[in-house]
PDB file of N, CA, C and O in Angstrom:
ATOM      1  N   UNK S   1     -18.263   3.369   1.118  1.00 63.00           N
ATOM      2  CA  UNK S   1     -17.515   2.460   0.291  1.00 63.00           C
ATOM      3  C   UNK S   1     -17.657   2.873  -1.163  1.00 63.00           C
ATOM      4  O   UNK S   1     -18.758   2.522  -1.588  1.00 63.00           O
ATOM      5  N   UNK S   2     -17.048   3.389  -1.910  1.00 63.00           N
ATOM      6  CA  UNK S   2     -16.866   3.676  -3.506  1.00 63.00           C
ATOM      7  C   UNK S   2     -17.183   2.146  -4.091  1.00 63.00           C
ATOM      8  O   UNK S   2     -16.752   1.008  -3.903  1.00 63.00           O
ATOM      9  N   UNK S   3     -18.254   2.838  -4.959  1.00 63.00           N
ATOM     10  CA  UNK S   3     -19.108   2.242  -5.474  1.00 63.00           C
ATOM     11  C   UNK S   3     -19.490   2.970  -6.666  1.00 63.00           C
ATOM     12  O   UNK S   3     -19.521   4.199  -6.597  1.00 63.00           O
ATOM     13  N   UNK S   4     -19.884   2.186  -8.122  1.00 61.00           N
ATOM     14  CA  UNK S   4     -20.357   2.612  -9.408  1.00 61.00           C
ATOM     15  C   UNK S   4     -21.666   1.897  -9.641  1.00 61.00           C
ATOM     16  O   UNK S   4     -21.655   0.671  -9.524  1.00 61.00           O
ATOM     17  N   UNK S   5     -22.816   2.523  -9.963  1.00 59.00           N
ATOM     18  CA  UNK S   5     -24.091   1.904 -10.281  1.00 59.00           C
ATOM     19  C   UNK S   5     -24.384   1.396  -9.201  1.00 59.00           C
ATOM     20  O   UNK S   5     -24.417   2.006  -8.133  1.00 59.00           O
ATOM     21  N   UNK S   6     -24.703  -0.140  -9.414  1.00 61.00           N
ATOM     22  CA  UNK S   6     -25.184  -1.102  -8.552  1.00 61.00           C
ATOM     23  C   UNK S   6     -23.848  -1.804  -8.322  1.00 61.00           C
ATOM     24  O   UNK S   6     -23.721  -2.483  -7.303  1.00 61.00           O
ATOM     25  N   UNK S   7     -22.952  -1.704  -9.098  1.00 62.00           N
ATOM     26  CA  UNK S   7     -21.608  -2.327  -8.588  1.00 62.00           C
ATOM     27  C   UNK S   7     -20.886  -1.775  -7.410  1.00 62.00           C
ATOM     28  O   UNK S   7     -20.796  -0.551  -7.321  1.00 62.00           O
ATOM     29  N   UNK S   8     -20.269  -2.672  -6.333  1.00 69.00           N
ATOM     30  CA  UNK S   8     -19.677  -2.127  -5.125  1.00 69.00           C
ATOM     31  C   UNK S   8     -18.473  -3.253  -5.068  1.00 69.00           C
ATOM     32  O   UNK S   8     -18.483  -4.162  -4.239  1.00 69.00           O
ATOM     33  N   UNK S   9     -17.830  -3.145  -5.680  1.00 81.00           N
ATOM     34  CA  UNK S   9     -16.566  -4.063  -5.609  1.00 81.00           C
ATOM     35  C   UNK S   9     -15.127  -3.470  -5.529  1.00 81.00           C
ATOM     36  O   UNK S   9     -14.276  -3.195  -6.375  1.00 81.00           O
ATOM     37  N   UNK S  10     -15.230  -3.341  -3.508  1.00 84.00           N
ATOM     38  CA  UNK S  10     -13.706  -2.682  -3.111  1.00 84.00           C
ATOM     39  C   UNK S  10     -13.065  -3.428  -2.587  1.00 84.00           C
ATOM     40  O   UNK S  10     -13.566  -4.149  -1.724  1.00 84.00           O
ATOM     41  N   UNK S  11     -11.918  -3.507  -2.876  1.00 87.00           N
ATOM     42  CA  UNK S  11     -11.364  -4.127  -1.992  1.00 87.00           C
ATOM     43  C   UNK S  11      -9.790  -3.363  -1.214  1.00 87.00           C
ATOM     44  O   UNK S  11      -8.743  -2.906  -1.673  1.00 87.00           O
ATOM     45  N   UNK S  12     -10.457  -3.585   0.381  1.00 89.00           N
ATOM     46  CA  UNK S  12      -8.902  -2.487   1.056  1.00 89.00           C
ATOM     47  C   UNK S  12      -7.794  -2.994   0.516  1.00 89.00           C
ATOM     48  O   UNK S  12      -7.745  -4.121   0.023  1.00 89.00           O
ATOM     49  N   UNK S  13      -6.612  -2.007   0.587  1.00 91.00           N
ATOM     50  CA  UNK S  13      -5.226  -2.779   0.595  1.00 91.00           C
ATOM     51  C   UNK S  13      -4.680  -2.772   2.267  1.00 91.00           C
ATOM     52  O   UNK S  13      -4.717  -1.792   3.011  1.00 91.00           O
ATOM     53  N   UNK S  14      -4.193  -4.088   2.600  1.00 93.00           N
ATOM     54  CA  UNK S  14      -3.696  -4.959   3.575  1.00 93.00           C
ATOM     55  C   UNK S  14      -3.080  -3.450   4.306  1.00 93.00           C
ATOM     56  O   UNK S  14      -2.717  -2.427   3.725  1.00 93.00           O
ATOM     57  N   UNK S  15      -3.116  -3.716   5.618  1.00 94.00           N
ATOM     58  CA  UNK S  15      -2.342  -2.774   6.431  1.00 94.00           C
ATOM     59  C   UNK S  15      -0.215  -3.025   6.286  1.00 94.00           C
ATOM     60  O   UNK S  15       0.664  -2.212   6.574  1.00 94.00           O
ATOM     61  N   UNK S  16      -0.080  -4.556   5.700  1.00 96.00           N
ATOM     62  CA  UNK S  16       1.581  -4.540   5.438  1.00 96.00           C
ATOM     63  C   UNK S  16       1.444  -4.006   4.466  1.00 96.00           C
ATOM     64  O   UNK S  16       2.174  -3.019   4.556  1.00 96.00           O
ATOM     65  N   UNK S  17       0.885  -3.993   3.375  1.00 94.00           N
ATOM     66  CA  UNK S  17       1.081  -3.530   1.918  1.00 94.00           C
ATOM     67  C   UNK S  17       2.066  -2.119   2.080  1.00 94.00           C
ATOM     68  O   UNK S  17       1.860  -1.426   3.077  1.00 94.00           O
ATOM     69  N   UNK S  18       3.069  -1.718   1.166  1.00 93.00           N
ATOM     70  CA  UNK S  18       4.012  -0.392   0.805  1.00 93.00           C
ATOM     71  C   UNK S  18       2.785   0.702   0.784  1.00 93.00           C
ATOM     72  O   UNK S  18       2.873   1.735   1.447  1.00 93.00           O
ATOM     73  N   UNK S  19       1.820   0.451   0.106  1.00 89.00           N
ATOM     74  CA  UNK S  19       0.699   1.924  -0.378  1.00 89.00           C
ATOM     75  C   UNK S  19      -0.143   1.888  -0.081  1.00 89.00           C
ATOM     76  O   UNK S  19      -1.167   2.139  -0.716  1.00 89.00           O
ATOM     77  N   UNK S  20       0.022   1.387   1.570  1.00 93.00           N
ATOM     78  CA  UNK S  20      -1.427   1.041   2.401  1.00 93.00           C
ATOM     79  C   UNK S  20      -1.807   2.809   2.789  1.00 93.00           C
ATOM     80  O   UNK S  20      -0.864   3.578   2.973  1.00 93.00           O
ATOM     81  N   UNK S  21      -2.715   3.124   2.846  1.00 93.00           N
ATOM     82  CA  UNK S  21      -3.216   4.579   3.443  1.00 93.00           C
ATOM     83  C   UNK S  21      -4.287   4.313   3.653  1.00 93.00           C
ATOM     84  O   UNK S  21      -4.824   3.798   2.673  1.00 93.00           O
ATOM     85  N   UNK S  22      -5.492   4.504   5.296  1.00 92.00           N
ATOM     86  CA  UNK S  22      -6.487   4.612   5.906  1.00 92.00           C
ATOM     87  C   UNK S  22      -7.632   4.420   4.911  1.00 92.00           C
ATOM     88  O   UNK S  22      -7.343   5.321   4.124  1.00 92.00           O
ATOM     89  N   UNK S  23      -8.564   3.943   4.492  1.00 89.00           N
ATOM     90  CA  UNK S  23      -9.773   4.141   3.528  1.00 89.00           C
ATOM     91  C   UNK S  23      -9.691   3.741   2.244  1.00 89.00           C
ATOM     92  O   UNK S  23     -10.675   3.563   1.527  1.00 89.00           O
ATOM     93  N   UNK S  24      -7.829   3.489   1.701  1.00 90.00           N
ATOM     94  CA  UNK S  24      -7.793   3.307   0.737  1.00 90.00           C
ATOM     95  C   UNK S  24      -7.859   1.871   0.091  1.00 90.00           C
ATOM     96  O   UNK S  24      -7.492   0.961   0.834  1.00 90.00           O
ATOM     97  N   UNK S  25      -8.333   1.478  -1.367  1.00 89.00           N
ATOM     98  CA  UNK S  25      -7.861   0.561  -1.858  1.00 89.00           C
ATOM     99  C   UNK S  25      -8.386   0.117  -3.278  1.00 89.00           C
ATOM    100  O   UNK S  25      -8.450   1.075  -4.049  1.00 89.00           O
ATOM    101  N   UNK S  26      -8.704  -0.858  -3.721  1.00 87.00           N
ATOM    102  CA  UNK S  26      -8.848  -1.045  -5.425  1.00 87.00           C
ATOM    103  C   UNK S  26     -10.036  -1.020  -5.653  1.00 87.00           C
ATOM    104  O   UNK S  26     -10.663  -1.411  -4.668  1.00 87.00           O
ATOM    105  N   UNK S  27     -10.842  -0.670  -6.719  1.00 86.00           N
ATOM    106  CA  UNK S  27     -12.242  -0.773  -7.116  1.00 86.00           C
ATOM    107  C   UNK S  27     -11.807  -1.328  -8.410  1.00 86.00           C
ATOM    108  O   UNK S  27     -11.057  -0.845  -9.258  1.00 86.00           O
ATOM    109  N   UNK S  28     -12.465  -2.490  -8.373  1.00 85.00           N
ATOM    110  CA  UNK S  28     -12.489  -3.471  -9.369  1.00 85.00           C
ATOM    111  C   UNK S  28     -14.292  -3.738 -10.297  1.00 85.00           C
ATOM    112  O   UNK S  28     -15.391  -3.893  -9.763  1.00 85.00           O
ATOM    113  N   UNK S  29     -13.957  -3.699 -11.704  1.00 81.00           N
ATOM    114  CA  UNK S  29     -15.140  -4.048 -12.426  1.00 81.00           C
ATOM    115  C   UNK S  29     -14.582  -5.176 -12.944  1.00 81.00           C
ATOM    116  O   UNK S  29     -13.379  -5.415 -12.840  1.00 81.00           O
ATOM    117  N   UNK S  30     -15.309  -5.841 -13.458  1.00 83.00           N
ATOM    118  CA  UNK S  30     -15.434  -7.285 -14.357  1.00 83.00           C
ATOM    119  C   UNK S  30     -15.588  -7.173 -15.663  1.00 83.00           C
ATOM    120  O   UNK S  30     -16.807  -7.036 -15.560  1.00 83.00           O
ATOM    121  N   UNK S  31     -15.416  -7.113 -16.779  1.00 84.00           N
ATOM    122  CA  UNK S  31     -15.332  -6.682 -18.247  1.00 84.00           C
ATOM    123  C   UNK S  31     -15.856  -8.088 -19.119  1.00 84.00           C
ATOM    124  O   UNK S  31     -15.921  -9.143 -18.489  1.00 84.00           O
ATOM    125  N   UNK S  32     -16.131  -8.073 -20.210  1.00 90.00           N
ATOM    126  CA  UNK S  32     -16.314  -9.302 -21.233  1.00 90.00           C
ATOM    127  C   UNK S  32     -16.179  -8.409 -22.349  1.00 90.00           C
ATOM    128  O   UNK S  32     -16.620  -7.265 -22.459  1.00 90.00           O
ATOM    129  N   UNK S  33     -15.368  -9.236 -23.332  1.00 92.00           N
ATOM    130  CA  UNK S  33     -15.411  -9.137 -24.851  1.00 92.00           C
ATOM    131  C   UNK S  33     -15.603 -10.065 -25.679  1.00 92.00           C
ATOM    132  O   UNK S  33     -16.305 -10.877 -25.077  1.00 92.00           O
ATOM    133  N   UNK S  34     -15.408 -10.433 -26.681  1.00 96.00           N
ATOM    134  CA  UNK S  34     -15.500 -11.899 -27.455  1.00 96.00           C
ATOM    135  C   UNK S  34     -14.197 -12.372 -26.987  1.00 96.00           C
ATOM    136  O   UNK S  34     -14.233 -13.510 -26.519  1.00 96.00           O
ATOM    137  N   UNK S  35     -13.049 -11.791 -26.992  1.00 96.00           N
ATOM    138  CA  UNK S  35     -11.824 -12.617 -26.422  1.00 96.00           C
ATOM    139  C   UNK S  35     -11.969 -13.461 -25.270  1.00 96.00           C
ATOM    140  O   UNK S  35     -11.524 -14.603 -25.152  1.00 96.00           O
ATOM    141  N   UNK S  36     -12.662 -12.773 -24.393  1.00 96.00           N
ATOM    142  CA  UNK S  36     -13.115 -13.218 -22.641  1.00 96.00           C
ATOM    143  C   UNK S  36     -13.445 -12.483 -21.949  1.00 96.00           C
ATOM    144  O   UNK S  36     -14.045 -11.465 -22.294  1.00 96.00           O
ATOM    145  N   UNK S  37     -13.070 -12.862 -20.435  1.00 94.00           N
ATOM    146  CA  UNK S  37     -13.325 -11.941 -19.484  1.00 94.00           C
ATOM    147  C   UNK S  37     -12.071 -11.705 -18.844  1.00 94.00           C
ATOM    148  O   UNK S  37     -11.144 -12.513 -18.785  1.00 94.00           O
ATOM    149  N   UNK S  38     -12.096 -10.554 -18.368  1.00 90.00           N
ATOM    150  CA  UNK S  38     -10.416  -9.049 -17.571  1.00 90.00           C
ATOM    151  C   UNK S  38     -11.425  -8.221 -17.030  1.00 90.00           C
ATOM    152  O   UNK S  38     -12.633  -8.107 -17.233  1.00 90.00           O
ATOM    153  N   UNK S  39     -10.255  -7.440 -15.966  1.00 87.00           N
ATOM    154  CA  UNK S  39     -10.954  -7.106 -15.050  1.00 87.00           C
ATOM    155  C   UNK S  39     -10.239  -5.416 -15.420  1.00 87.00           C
ATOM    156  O   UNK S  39      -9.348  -5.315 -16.262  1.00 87.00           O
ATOM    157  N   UNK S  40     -10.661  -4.451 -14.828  1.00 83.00           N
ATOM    158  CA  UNK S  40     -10.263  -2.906 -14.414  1.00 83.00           C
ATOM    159  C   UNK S  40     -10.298  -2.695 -13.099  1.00 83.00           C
ATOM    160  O   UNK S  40     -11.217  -2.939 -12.318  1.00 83.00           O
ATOM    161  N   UNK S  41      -8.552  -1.919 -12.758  1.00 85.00           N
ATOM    162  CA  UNK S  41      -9.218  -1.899 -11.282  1.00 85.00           C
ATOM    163  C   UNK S  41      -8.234  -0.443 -11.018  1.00 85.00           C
ATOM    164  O   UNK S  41      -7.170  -0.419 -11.637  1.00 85.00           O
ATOM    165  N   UNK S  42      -8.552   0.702 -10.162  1.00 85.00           N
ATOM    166  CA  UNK S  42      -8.063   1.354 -10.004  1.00 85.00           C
ATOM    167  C   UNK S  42      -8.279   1.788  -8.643  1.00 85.00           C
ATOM    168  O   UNK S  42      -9.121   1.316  -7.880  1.00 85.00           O
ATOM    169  N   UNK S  43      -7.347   2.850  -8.353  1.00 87.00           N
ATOM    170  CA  UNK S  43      -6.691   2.788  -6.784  1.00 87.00           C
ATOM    171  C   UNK S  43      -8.005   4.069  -5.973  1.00 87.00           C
ATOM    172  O   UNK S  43      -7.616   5.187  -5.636  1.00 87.00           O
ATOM    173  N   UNK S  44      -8.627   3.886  -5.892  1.00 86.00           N
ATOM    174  CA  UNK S  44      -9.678   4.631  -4.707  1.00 86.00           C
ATOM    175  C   UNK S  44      -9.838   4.574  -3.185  1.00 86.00           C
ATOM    176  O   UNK S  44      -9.520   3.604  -2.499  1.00 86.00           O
ATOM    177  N   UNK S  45     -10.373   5.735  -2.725  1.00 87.00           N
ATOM    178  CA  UNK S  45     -10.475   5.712  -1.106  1.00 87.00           C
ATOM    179  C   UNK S  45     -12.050   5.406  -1.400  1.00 87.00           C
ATOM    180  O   UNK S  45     -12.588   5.414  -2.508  1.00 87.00           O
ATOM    181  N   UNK S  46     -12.674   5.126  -0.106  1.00 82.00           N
ATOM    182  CA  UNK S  46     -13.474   4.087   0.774  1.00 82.00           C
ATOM    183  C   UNK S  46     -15.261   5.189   0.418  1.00 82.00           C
ATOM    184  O   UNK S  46     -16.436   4.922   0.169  1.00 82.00           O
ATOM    185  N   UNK S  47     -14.396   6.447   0.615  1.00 82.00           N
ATOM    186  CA  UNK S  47     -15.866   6.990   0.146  1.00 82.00           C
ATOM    187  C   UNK S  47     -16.026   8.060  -1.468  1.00 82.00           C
ATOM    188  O   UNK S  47     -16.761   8.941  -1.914  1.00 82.00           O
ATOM    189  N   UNK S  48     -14.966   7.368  -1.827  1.00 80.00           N
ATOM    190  CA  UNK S  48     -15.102   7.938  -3.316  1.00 80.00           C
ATOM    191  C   UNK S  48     -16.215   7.630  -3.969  1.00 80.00           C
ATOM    192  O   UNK S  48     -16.481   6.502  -3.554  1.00 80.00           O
ATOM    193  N   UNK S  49     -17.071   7.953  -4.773  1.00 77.00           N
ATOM    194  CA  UNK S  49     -17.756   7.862  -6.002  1.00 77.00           C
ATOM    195  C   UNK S  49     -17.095   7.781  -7.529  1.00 77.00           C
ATOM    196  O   UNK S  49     -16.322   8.571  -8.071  1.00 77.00           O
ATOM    197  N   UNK S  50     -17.709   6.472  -8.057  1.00 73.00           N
ATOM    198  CA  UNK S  50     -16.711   6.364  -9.295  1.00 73.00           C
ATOM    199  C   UNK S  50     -17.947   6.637 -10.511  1.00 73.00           C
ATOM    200  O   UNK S  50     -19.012   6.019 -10.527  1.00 73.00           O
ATOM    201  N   UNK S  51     -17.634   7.478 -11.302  1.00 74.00           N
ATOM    202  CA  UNK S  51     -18.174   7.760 -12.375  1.00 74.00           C
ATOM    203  C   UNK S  51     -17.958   6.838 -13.859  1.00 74.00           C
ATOM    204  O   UNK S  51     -17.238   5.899 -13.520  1.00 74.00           O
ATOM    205  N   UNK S  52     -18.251   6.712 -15.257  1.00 73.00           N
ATOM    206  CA  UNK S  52     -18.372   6.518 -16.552  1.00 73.00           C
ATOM    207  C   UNK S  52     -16.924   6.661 -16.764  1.00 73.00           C
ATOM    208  O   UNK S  52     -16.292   5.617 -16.923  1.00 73.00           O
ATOM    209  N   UNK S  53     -16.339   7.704 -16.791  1.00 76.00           N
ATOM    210  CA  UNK S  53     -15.453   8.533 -16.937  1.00 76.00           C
ATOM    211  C   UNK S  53     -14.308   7.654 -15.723  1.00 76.00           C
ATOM    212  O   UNK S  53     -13.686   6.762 -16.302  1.00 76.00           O
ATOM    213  N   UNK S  54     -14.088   7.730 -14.760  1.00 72.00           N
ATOM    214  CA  UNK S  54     -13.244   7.377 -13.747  1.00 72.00           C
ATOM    215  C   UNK S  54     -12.542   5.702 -14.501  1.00 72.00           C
ATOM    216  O   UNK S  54     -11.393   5.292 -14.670  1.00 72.00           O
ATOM    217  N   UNK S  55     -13.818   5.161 -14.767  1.00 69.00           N
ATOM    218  CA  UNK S  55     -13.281   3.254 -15.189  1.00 69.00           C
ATOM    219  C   UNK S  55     -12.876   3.550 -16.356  1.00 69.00           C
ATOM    220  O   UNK S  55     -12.604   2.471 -16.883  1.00 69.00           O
ATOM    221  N   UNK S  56     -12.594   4.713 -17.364  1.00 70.00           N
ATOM    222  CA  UNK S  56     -12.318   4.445 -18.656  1.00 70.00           C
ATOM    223  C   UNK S  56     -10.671   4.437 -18.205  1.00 70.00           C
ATOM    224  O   UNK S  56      -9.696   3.805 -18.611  1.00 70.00           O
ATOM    225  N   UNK S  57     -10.847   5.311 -17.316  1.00 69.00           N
ATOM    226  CA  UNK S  57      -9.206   5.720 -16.772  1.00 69.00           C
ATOM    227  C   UNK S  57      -8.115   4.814 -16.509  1.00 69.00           C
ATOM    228  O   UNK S  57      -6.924   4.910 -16.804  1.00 69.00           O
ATOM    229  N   UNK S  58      -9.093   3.439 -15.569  1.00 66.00           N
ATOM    230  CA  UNK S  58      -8.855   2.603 -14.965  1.00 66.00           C
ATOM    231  C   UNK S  58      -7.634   1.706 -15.608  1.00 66.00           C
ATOM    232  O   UNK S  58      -7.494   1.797 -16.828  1.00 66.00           O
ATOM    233  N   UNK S  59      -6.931   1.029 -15.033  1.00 60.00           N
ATOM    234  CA  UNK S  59      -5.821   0.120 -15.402  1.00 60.00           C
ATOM    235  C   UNK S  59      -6.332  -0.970 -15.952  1.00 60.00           C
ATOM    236  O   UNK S  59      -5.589  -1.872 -16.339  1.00 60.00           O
TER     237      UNK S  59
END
């Protein structure tokens, strides 16, 4: 399961979903600024490793 640090927050996309593919789906972090809290989440398979670099990328 793609996972960063101690964070492991995947979630599959649905087998109806259009851009469903085997292993794949979103890795989501949780963010805070003084404005609030938003999230980053970008499209990974199941045994990816996400790096520093990978979440800057992130949506």
């Amino acid at each position: 399961m793609a996972k960063y640090g101690k964070s492991n927050h995947f979630f599959p996309i649905p087998e109806d979903a259009y851009d469903y593919e085997p292993g794949k789906g979103d890795f989501v972090v949780q963010m805070k600024d003084e404005k609030g809290t938003y999230w980053h989440l970008k499209p990974v398979f199941a045994d990816q490793e996400m790096s520093e670099e990978d979440l800057k990328h992130s949506i």
